[in-house]
PDB file of N, CA and C in Angstrom:
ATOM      1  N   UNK G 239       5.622   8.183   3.643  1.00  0.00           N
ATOM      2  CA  UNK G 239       5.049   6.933   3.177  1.00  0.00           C
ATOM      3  C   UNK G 239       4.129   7.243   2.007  1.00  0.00           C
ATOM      4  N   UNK G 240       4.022   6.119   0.743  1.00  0.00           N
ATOM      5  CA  UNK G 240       3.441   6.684  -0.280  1.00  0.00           C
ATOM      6  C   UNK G 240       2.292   5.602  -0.136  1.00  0.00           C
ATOM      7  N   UNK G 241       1.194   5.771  -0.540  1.00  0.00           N
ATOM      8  CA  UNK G 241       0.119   5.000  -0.351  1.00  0.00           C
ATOM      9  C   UNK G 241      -1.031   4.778  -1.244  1.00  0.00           C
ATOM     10  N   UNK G 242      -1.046   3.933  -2.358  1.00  0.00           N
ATOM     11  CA  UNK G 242      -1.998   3.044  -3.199  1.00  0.00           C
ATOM     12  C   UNK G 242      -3.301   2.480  -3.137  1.00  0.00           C
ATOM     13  N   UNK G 243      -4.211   2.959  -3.645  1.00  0.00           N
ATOM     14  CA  UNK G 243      -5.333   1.988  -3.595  1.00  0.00           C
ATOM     15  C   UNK G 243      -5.854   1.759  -4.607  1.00  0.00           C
ATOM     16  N   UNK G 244      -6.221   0.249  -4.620  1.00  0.00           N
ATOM     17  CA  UNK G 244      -6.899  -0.598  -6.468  1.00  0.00           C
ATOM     18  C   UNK G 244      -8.104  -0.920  -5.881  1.00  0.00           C
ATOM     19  N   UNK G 245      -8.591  -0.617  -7.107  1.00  0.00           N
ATOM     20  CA  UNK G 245     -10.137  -1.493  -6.897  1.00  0.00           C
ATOM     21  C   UNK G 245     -10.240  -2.375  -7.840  1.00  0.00           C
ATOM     22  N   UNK G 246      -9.150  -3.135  -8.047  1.00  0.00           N
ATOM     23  CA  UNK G 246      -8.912  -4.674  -8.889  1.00  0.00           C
ATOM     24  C   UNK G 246      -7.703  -4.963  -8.931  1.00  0.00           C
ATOM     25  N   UNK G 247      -7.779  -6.265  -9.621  1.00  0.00           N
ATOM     26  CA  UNK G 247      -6.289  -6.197  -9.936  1.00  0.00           C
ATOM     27  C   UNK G 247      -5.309  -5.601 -11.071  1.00  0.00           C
ATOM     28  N   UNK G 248      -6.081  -5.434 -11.586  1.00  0.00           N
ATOM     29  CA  UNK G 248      -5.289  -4.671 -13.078  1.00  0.00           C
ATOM     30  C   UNK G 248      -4.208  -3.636 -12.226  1.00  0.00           C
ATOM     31  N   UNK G 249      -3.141  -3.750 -12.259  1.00  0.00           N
ATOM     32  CA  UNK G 249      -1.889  -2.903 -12.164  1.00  0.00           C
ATOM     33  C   UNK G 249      -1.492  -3.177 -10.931  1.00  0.00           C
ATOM     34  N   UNK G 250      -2.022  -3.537  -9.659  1.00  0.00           N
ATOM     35  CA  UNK G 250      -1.954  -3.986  -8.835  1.00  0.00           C
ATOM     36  C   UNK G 250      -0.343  -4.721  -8.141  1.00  0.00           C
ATOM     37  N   UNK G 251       0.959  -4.237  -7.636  1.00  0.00           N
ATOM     38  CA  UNK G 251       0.605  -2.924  -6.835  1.00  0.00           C
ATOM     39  C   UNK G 251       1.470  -1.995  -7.085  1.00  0.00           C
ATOM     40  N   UNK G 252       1.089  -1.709  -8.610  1.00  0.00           N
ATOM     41  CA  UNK G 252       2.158  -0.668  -9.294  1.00  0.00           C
ATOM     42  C   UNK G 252       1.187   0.561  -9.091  1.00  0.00           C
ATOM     43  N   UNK G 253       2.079   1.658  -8.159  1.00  0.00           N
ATOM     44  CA  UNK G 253       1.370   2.743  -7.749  1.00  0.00           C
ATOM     45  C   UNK G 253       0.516   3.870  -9.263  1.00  0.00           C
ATOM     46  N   UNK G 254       1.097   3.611 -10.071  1.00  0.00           N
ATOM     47  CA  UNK G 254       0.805   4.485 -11.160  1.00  0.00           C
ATOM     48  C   UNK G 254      -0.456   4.323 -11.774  1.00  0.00           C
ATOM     49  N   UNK G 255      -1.201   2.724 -11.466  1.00  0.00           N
ATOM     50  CA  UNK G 255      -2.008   2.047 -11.651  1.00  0.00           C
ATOM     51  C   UNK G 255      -3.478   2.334 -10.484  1.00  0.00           C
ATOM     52  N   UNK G 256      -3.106   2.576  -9.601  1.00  0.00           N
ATOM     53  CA  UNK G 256      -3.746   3.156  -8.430  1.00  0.00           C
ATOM     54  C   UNK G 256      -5.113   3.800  -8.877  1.00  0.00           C
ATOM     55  N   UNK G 257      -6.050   3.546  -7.938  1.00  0.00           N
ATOM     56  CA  UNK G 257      -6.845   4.553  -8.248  1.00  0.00           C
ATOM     57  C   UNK G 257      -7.045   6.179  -7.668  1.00  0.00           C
ATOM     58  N   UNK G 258      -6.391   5.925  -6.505  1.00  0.00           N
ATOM     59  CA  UNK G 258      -6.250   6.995  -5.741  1.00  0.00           C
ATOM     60  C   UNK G 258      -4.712   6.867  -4.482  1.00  0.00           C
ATOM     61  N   UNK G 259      -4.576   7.548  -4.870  1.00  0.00           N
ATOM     62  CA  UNK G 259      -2.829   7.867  -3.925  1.00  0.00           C
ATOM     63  C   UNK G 259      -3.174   8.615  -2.629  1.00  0.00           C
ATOM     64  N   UNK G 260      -2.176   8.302  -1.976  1.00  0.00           N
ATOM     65  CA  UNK G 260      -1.685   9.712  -0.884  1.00  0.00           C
ATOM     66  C   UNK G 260      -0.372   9.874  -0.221  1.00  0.00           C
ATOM     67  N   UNK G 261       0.243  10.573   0.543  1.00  0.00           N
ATOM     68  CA  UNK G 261       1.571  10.500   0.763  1.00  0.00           C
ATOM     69  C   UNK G 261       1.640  11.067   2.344  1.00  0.00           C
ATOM     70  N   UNK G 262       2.218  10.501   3.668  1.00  0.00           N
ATOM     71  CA  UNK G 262       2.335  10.585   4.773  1.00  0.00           C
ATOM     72  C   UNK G 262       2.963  10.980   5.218  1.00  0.00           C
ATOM     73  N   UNK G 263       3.946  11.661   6.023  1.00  0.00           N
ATOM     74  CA  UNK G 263       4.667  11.976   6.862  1.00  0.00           C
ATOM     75  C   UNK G 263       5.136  10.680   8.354  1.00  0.00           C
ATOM     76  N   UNK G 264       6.080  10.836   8.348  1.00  0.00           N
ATOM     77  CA  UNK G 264       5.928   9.210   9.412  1.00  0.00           C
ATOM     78  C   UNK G 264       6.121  10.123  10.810  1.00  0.00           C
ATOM     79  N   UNK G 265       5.636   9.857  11.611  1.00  0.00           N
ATOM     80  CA  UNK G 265       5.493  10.558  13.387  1.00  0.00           C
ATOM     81  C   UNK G 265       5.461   9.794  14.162  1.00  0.00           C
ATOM     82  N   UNK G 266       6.754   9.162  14.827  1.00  0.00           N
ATOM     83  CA  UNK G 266       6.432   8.415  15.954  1.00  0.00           C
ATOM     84  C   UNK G 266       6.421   7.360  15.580  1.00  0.00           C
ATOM     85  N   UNK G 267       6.984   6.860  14.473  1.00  0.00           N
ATOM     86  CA  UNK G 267       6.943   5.844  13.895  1.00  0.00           C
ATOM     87  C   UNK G 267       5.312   5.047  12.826  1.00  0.00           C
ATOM     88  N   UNK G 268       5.032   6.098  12.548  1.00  0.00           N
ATOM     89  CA  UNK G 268       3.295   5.630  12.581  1.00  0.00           C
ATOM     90  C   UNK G 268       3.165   6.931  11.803  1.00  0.00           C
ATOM     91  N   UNK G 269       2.204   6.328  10.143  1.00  0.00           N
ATOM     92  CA  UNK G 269       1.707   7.754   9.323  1.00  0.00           C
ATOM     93  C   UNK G 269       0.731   6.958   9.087  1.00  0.00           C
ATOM     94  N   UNK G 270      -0.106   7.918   8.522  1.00  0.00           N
ATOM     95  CA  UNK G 270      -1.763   8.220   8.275  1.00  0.00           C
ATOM     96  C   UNK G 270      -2.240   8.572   6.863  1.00  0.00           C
ATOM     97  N   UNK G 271      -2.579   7.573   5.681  1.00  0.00           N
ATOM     98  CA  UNK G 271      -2.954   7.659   4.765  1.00  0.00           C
ATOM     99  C   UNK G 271      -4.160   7.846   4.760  1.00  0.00           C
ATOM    100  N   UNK G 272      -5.216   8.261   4.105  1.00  0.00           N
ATOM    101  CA  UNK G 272      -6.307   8.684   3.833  1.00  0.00           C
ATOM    102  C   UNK G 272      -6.709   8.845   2.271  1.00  0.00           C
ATOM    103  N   UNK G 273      -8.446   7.599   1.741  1.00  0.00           N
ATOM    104  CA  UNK G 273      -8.663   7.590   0.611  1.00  0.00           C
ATOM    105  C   UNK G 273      -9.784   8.105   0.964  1.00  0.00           C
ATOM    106  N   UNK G 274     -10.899   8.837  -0.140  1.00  0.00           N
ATOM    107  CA  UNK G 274     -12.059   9.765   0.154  1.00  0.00           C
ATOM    108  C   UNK G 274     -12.965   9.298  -1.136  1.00  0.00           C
ATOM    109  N   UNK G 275     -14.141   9.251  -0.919  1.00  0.00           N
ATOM    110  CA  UNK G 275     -15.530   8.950  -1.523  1.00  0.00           C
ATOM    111  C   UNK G 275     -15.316   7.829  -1.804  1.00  0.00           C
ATOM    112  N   UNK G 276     -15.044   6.381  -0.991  1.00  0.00           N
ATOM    113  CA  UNK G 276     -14.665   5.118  -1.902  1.00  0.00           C
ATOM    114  C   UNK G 276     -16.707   4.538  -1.874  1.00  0.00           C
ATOM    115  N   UNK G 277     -16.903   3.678  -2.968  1.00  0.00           N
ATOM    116  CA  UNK G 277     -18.353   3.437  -3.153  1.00  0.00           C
ATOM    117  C   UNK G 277     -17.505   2.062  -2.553  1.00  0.00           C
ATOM    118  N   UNK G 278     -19.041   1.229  -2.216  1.00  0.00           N
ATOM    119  CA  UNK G 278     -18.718   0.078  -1.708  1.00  0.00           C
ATOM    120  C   UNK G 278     -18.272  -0.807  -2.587  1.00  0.00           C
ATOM    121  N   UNK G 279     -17.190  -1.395  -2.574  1.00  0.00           N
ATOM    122  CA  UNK G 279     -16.696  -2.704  -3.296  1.00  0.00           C
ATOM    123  C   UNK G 279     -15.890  -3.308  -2.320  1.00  0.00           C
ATOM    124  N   UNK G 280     -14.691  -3.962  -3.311  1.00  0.00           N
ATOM    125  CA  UNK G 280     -13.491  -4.465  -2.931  1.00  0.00           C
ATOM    126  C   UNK G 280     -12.003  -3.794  -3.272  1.00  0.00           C
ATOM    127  N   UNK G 281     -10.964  -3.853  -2.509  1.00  0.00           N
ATOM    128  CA  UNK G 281     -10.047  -2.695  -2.626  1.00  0.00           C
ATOM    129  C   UNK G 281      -8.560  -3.280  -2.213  1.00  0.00           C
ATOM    130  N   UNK G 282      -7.814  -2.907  -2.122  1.00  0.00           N
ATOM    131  CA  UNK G 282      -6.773  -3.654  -1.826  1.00  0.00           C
ATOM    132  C   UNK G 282      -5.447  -2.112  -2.007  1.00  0.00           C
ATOM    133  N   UNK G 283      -4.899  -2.350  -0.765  1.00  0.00           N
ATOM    134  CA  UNK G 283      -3.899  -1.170  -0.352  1.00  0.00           C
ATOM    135  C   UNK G 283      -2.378  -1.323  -0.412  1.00  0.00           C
ATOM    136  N   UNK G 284      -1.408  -0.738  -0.935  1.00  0.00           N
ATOM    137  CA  UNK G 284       0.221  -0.783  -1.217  1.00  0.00           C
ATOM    138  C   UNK G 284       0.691   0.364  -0.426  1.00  0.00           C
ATOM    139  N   UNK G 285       1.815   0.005   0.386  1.00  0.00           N
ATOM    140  CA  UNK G 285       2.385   0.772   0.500  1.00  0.00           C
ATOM    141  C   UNK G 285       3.876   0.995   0.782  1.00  0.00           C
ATOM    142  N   UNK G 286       4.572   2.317   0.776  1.00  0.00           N
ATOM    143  CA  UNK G 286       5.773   1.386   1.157  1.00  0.00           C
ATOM    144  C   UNK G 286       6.395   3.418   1.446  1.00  0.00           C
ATOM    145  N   UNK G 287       7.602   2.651   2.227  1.00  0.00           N
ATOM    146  CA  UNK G 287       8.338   4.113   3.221  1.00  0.00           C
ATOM    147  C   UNK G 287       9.385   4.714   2.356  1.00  0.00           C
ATOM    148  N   UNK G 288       9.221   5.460   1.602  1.00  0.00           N
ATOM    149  CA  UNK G 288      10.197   6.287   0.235  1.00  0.00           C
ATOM    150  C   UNK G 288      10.938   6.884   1.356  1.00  0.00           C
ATOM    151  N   UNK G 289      12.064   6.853   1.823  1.00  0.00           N
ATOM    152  CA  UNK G 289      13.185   6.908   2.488  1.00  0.00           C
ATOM    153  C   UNK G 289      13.846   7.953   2.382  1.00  0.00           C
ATOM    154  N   UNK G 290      14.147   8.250   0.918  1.00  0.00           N
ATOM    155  CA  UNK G 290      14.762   9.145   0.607  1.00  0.00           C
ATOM    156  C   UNK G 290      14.058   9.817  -0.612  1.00  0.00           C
ATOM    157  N   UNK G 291      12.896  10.117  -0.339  1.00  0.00           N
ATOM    158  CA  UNK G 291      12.054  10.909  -1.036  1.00  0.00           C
ATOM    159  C   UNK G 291      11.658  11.316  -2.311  1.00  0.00           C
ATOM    160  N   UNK G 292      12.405  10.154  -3.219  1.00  0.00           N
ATOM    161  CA  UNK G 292      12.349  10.470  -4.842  1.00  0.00           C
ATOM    162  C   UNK G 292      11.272   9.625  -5.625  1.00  0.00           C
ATOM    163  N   UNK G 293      10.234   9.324  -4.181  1.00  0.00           N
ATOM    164  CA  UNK G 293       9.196   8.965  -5.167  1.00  0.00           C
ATOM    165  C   UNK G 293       9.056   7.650  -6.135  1.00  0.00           C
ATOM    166  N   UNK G 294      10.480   6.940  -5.817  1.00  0.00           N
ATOM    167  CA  UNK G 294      10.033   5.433  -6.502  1.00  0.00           C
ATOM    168  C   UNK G 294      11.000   4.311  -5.135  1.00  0.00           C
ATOM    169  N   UNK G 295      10.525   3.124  -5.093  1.00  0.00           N
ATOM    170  CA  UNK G 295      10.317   1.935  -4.398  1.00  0.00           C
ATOM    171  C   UNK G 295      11.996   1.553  -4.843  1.00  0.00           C
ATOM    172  N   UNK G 296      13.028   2.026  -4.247  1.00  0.00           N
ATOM    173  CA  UNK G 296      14.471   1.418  -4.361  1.00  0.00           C
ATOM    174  C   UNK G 296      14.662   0.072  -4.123  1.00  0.00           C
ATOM    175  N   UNK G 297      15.439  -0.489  -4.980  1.00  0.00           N
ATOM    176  CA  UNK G 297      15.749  -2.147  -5.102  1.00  0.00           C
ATOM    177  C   UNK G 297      16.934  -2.548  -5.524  1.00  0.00           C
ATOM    178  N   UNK G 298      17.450  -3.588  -5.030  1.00  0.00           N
ATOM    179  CA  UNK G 298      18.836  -4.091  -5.418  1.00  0.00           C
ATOM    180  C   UNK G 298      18.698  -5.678  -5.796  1.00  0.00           C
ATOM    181  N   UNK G 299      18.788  -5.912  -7.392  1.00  0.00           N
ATOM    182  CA  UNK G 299      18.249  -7.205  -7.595  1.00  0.00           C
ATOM    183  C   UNK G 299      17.327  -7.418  -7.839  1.00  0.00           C
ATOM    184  N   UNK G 300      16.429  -6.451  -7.636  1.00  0.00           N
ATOM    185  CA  UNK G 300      14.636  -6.698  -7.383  1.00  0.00           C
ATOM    186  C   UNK G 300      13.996  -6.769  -6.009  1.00  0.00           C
ATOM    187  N   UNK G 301      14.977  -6.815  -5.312  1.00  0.00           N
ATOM    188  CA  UNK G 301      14.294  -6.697  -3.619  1.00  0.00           C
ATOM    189  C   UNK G 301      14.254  -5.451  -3.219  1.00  0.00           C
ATOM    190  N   UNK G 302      13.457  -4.852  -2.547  1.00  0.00           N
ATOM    191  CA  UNK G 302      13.391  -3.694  -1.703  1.00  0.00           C
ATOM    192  C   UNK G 302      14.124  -3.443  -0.756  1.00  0.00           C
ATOM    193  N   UNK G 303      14.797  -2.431  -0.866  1.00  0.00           N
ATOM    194  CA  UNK G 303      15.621  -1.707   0.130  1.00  0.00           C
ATOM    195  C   UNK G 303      14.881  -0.806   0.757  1.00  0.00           C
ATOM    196  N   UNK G 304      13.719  -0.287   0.697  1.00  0.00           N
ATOM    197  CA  UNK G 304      13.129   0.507   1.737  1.00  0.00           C
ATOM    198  C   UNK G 304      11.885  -0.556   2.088  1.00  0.00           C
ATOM    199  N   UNK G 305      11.120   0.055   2.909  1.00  0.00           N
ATOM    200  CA  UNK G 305       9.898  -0.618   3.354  1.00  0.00           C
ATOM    201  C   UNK G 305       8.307  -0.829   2.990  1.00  0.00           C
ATOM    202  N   UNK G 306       7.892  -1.675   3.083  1.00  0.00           N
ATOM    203  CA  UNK G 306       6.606  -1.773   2.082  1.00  0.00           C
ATOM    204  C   UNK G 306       5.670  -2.483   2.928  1.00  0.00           C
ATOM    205  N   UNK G 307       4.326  -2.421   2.411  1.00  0.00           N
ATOM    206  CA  UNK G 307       3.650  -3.278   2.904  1.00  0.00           C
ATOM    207  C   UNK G 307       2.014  -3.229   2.440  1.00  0.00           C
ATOM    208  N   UNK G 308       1.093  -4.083   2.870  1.00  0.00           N
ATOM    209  CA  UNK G 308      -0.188  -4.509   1.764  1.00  0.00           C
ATOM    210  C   UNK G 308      -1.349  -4.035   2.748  1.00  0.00           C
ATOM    211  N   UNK G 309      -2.708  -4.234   2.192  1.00  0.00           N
ATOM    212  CA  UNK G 309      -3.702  -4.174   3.460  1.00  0.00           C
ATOM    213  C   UNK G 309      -3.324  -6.066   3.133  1.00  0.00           C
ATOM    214  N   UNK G 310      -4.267  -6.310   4.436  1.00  0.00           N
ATOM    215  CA  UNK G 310      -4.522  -7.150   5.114  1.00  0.00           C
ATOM    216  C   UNK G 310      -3.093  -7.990   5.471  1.00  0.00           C
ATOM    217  N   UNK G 311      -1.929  -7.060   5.862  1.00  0.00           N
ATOM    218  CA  UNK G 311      -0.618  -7.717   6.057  1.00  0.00           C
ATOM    219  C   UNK G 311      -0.393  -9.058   5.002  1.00  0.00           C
ATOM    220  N   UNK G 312      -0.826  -8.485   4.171  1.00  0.00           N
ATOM    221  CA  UNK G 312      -0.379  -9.514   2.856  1.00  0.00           C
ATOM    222  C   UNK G 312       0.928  -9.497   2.525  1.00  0.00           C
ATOM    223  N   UNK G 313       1.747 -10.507   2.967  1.00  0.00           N
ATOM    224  CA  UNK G 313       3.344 -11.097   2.528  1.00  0.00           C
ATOM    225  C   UNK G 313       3.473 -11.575   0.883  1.00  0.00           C
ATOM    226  N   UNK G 314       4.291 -10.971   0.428  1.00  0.00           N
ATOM    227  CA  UNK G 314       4.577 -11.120  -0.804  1.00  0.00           C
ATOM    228  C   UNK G 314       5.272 -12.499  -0.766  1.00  0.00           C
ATOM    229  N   UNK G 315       5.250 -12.560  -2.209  1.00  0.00           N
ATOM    230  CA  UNK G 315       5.578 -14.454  -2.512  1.00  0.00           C
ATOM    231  C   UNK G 315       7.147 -14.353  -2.538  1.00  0.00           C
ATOM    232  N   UNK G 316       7.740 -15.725  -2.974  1.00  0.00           N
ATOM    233  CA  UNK G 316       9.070 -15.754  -3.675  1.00  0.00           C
ATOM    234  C   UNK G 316      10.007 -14.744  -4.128  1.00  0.00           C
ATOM    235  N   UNK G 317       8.731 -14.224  -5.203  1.00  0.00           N
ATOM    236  CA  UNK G 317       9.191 -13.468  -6.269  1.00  0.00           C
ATOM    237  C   UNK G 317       8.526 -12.307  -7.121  1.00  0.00           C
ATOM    238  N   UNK G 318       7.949 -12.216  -5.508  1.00  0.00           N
ATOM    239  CA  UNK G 318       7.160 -10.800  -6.221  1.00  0.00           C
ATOM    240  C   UNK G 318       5.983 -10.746  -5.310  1.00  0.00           C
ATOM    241  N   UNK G 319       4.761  -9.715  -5.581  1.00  0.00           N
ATOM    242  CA  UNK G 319       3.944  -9.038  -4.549  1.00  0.00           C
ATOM    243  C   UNK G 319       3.160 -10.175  -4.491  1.00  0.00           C
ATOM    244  N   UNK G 320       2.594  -9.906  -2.626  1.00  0.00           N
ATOM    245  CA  UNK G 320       1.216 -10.587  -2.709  1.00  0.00           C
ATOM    246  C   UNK G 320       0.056 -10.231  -3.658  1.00  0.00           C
ATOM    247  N   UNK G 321      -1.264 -11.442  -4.434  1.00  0.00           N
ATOM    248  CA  UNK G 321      -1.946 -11.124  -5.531  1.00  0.00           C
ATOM    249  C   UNK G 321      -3.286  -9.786  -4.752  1.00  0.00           C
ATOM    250  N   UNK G 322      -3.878  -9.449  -5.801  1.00  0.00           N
ATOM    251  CA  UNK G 322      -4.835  -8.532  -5.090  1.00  0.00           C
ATOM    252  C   UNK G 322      -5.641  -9.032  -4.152  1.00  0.00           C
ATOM    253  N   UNK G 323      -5.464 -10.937  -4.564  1.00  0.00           N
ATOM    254  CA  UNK G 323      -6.792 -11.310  -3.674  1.00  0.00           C
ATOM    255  C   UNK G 323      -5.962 -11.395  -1.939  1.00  0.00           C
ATOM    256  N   UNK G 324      -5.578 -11.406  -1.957  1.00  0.00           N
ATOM    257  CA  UNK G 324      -4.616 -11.577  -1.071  1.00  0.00           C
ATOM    258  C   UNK G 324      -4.398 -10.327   0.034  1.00  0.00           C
ATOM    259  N   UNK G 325      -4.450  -9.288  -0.832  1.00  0.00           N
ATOM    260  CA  UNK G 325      -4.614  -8.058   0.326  1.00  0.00           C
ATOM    261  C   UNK G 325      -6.050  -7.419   0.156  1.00  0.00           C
ATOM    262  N   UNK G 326      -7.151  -8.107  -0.705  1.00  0.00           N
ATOM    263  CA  UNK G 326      -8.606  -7.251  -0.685  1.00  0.00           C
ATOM    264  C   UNK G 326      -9.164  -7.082   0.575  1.00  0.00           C
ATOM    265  N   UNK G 327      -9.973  -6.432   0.660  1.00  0.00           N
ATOM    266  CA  UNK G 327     -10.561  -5.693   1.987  1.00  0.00           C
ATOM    267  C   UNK G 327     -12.048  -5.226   1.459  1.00  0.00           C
ATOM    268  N   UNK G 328     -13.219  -5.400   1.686  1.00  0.00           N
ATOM    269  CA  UNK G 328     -14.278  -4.907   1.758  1.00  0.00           C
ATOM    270  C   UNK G 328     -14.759  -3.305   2.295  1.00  0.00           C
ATOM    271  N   UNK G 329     -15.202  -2.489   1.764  1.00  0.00           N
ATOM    272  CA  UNK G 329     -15.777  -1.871   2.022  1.00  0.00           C
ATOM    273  C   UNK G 329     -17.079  -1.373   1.857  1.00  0.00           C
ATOM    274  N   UNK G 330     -18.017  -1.321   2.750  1.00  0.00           N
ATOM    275  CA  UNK G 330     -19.377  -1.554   2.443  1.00  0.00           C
ATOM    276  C   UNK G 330     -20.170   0.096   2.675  1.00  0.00           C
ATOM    277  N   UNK G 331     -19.310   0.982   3.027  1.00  0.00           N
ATOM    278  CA  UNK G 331     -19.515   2.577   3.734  1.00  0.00           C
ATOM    279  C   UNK G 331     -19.148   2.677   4.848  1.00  0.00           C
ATOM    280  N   UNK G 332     -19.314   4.073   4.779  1.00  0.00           N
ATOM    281  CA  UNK G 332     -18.818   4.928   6.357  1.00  0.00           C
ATOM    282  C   UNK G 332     -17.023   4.601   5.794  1.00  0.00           C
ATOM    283  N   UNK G 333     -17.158   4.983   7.221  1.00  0.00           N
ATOM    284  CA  UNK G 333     -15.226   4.951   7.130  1.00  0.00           C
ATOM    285  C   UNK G 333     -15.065   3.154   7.708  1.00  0.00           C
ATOM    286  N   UNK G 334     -13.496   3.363   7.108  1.00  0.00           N
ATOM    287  CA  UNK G 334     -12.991   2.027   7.640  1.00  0.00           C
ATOM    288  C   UNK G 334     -11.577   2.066   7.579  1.00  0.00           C
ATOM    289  N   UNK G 335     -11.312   1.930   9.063  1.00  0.00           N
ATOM    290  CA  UNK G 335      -9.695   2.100   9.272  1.00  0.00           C
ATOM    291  C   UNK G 335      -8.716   0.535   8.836  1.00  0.00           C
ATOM    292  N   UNK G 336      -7.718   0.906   8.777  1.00  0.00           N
ATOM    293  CA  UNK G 336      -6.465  -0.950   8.398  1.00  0.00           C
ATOM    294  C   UNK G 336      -5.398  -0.155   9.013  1.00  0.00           C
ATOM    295  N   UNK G 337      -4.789  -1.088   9.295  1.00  0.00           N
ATOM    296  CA  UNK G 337      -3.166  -1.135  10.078  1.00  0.00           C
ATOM    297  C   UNK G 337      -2.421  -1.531   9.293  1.00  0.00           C
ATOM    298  N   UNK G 338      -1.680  -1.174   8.688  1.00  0.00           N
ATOM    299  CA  UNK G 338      -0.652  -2.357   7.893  1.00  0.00           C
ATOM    300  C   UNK G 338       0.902  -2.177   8.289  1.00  0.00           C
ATOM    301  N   UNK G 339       1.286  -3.188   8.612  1.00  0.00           N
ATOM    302  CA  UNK G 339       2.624  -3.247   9.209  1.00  0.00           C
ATOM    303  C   UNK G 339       3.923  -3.144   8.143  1.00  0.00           C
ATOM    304  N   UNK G 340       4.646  -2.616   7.870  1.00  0.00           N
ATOM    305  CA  UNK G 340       6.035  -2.058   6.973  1.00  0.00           C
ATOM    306  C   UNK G 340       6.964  -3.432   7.181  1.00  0.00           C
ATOM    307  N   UNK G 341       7.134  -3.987   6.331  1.00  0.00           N
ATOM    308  CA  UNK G 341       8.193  -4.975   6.070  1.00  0.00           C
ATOM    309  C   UNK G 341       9.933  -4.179   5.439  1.00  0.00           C
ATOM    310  N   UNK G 342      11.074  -4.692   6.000  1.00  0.00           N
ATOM    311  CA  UNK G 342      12.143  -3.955   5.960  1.00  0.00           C
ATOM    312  C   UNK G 342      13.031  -5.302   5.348  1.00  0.00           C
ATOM    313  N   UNK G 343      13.389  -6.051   4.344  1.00  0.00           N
ATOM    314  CA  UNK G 343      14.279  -6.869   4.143  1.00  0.00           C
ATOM    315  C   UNK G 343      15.983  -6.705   4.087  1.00  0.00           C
TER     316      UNK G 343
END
């Protein structure tokens, strides 16, 4: 699993745009991303299950063929991603865990 985090919307949720990445291993159905020194703001998380390991988000048409998904289980629109406001998340310090569930179309 490859894993994104913005602290705006600018690029938002084009991983390249990111401020900080990480990449998971899936176990049990369930992987574990991890971002380090975040200062308190607002943030908003992408992610999605690279399947076959080459590192970009496969699509047919424009839809995803592998699996993806936002913080705050943010569902993408029509025609494209949910907005940043849509998956932001607060962080104020200390740690802070999210769940985000993998969408498979």
């Amino acid at each position: 699993v490859l894993c994104a985090l913005f602290k705006g919307p600018k690029g938002f949720p084009d991983a390249e745009s990111a401020m900080q990445g990480d990449r998971a291993r899936v176990v049990d159905g369930r992987a574990t991303c991890r971002f380090r020194n975040l200062e308190p703001g607002v943030y908003a998380v992408a992610v999605f299950h690279d399947e076959d390991g080459d590192g970009e988000m496969d699509t047919v048409l424009g839809i995803p063929t592998e699996g993806f998904g936002f913080s705050n289980n943010a569902k993408p629109g029509t025609f494209g991603p949910p907005s940043f406001k849509e998956a932001a998340f607060r962080v104020s310090g200390g740690r802070r865990a999210l769940s985000i569930r993998m969408l498979y179309l």
